[in-house]
PDB file of C-alpha atoms in Angstrom:
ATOM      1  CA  UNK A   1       0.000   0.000   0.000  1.00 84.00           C
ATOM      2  CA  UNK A   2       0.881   3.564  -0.540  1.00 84.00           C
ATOM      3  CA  UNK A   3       2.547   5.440   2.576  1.00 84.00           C
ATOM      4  CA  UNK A   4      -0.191   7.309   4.607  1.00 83.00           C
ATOM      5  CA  UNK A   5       0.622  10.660   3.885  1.00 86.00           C
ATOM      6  CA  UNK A   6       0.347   9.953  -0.248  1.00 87.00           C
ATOM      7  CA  UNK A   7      -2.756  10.319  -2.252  1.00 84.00           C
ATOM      8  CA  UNK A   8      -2.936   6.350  -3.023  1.00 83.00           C
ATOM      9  CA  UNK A   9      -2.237   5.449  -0.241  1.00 88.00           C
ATOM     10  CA  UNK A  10      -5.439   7.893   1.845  1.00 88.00           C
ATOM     11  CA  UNK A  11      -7.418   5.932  -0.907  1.00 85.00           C
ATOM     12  CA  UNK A  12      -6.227   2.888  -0.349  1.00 87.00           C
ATOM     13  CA  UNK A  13      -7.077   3.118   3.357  1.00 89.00           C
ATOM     14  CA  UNK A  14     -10.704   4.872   2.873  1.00 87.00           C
ATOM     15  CA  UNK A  15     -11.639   2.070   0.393  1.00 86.00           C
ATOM     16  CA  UNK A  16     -10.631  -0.529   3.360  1.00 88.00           C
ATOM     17  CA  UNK A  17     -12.396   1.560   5.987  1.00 89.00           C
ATOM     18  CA  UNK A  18     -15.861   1.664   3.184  1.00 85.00           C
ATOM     19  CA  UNK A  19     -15.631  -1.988   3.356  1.00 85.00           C
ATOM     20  CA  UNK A  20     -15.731  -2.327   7.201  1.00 88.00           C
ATOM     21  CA  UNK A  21     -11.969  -3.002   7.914  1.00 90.00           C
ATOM     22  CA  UNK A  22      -8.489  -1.905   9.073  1.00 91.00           C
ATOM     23  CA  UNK A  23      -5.804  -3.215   6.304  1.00 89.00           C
ATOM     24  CA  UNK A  24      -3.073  -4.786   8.139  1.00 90.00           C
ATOM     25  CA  UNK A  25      -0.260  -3.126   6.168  1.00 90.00           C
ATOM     26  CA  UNK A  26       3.415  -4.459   5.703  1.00 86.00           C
ATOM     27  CA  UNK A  27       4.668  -2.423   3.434  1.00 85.00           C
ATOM     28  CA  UNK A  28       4.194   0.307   2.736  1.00 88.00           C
ATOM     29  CA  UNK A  29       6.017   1.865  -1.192  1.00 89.00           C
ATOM     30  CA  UNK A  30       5.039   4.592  -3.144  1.00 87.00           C
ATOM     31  CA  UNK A  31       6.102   3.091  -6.439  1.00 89.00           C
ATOM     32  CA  UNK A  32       3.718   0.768  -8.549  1.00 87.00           C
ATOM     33  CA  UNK A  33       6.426  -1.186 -10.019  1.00 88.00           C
ATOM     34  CA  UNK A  34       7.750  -2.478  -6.525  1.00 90.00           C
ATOM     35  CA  UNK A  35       4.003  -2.599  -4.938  1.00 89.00           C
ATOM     36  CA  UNK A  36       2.724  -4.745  -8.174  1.00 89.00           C
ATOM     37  CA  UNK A  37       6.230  -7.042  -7.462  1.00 91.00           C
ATOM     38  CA  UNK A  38       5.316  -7.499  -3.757  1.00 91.00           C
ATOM     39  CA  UNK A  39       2.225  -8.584  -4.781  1.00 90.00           C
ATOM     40  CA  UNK A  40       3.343 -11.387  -7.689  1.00 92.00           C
ATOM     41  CA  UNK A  41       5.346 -12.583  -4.546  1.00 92.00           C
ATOM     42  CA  UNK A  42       2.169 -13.616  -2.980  1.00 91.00           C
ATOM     43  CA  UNK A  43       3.606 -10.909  -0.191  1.00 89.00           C
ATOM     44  CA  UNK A  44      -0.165  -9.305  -0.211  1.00 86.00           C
ATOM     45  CA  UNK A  45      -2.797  -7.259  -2.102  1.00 87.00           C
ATOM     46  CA  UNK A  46      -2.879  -3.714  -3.136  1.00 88.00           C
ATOM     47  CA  UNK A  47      -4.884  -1.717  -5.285  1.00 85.00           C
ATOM     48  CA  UNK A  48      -3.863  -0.445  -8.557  1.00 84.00           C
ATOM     49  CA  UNK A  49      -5.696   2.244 -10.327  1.00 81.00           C
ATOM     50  CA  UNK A  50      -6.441   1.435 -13.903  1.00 79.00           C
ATOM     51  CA  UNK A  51      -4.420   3.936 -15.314  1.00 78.00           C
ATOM     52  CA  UNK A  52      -1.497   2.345 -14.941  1.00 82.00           C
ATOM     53  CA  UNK A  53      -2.783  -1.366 -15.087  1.00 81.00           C
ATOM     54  CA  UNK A  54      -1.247  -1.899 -18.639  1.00 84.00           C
ATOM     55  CA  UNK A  55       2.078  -0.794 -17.162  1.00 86.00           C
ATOM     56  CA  UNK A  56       2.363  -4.043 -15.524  1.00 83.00           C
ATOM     57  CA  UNK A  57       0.389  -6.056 -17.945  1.00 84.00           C
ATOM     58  CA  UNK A  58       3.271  -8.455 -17.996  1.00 88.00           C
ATOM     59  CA  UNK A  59       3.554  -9.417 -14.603  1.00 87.00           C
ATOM     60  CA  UNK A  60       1.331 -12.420 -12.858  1.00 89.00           C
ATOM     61  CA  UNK A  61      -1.426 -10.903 -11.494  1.00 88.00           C
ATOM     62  CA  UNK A  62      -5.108 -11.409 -10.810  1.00 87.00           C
ATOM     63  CA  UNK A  63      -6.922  -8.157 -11.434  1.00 85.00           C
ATOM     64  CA  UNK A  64     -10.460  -8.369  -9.024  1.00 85.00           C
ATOM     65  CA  UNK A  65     -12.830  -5.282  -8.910  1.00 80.00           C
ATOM     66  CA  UNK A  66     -13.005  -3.688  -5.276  1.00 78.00           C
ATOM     67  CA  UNK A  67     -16.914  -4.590  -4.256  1.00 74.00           C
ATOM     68  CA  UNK A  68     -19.088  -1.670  -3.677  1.00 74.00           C
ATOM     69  CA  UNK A  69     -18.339   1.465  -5.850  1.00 74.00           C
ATOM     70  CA  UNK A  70     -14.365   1.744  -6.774  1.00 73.00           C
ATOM     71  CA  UNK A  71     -12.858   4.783  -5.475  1.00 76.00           C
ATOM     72  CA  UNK A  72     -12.569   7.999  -8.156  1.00 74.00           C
ATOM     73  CA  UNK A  73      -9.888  10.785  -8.751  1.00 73.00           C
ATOM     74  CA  UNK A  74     -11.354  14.686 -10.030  1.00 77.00           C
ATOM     75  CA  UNK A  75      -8.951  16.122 -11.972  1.00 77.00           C
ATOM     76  CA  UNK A  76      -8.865  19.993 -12.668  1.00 82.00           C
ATOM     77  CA  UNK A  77      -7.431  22.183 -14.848  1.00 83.00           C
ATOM     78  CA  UNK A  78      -6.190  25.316 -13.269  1.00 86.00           C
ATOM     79  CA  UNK A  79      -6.338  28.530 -15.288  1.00 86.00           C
ATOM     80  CA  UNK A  80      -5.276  31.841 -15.253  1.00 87.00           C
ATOM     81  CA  UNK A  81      -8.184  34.480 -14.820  1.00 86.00           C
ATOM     82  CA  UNK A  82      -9.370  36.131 -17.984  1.00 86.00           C
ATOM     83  CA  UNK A  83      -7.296  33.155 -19.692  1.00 86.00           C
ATOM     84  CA  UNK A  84     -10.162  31.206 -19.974  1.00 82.00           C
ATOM     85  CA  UNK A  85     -10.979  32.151 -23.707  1.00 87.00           C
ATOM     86  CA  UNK A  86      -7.731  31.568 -25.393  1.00 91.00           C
ATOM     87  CA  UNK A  87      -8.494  29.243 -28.122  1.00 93.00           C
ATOM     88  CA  UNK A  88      -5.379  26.649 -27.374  1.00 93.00           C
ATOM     89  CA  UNK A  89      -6.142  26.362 -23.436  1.00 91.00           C
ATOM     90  CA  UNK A  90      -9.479  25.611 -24.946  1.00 90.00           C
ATOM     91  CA  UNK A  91      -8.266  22.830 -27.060  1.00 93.00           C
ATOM     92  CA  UNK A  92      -6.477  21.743 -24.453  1.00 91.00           C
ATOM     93  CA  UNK A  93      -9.368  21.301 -21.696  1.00 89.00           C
ATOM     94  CA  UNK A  94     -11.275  19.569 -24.924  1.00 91.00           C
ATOM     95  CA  UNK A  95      -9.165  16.950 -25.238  1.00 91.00           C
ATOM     96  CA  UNK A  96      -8.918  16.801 -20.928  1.00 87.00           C
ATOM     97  CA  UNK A  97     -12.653  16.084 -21.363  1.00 87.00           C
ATOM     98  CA  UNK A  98     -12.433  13.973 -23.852  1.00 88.00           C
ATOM     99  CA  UNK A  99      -9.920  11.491 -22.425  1.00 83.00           C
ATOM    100  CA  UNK A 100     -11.479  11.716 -19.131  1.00 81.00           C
ATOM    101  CA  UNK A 101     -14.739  10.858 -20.929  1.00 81.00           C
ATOM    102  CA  UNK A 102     -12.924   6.986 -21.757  1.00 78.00           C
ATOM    103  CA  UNK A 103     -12.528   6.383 -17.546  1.00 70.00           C
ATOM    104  CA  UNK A 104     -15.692   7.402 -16.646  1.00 66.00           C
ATOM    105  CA  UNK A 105     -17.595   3.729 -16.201  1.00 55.00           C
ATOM    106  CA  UNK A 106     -16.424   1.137 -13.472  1.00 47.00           C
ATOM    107  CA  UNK A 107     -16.000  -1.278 -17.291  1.00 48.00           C
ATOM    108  CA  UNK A 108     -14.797   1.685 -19.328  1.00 48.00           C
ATOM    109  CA  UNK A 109     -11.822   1.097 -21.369  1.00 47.00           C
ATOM    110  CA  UNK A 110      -8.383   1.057 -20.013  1.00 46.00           C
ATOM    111  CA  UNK A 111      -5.680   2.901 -21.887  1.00 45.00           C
ATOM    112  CA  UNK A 112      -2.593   1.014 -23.685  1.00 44.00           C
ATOM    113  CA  UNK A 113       0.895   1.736 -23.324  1.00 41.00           C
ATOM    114  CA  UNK A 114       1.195   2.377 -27.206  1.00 39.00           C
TER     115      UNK A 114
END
């Protein structure tokens, strides 16, 4: 799991504490590579957002949904005032919305590394 004080890691703990428990942590790393290799050692479980599932498509893994609704990230776009009609920071929040579109659904699509 994620240290405490890191954004996947407070996830990873308030999806545990939805589902009624305290996760009896051993390690804690703040790198997927080396927290998807604990886990292919049969040293635990973690969760691993779909993002970067395909990153790790290679190693042995059994990918489970978390029961109940999965957890979910906002993502902003911070602007400059009076910047908000420039027609490439326009574009640019287009395709944001667009690509956030394709996560939107528990089953949506998950990217490839390609």
């Amino acid at each position: 799991m994620g240290a405490a004080k890191s954004c996947c890691g407070a996830i990873a703990r308030a999806v545990c504490a939805a589902a009624g428990f305290t996760p009896d942590i051993r390690h804690a790393v703040n790198d997927w590579s080396a927290l998807t290799a604990l886990v292919e050692t049969g040293a635990g479980v973690a969760l691993v957002p779909r993002l970067v599932r395909p990153l790790y498509a290679h190693r042995r893994l059994a990918v489970r949904p978390v029961a109940g609704r999965p957890p979910s990230r906002n993502v902003f776009a911070a602007v400059r005032t009076e910047a908000e009609g420039d027609p490439v920071l326009g574009a640019v929040c287009d395709q944001l919305r667009l690509a956030a579109a394709r996560f939107t659904s528990v089953d949506g699509p998950v990217p490839t590394t390609d």
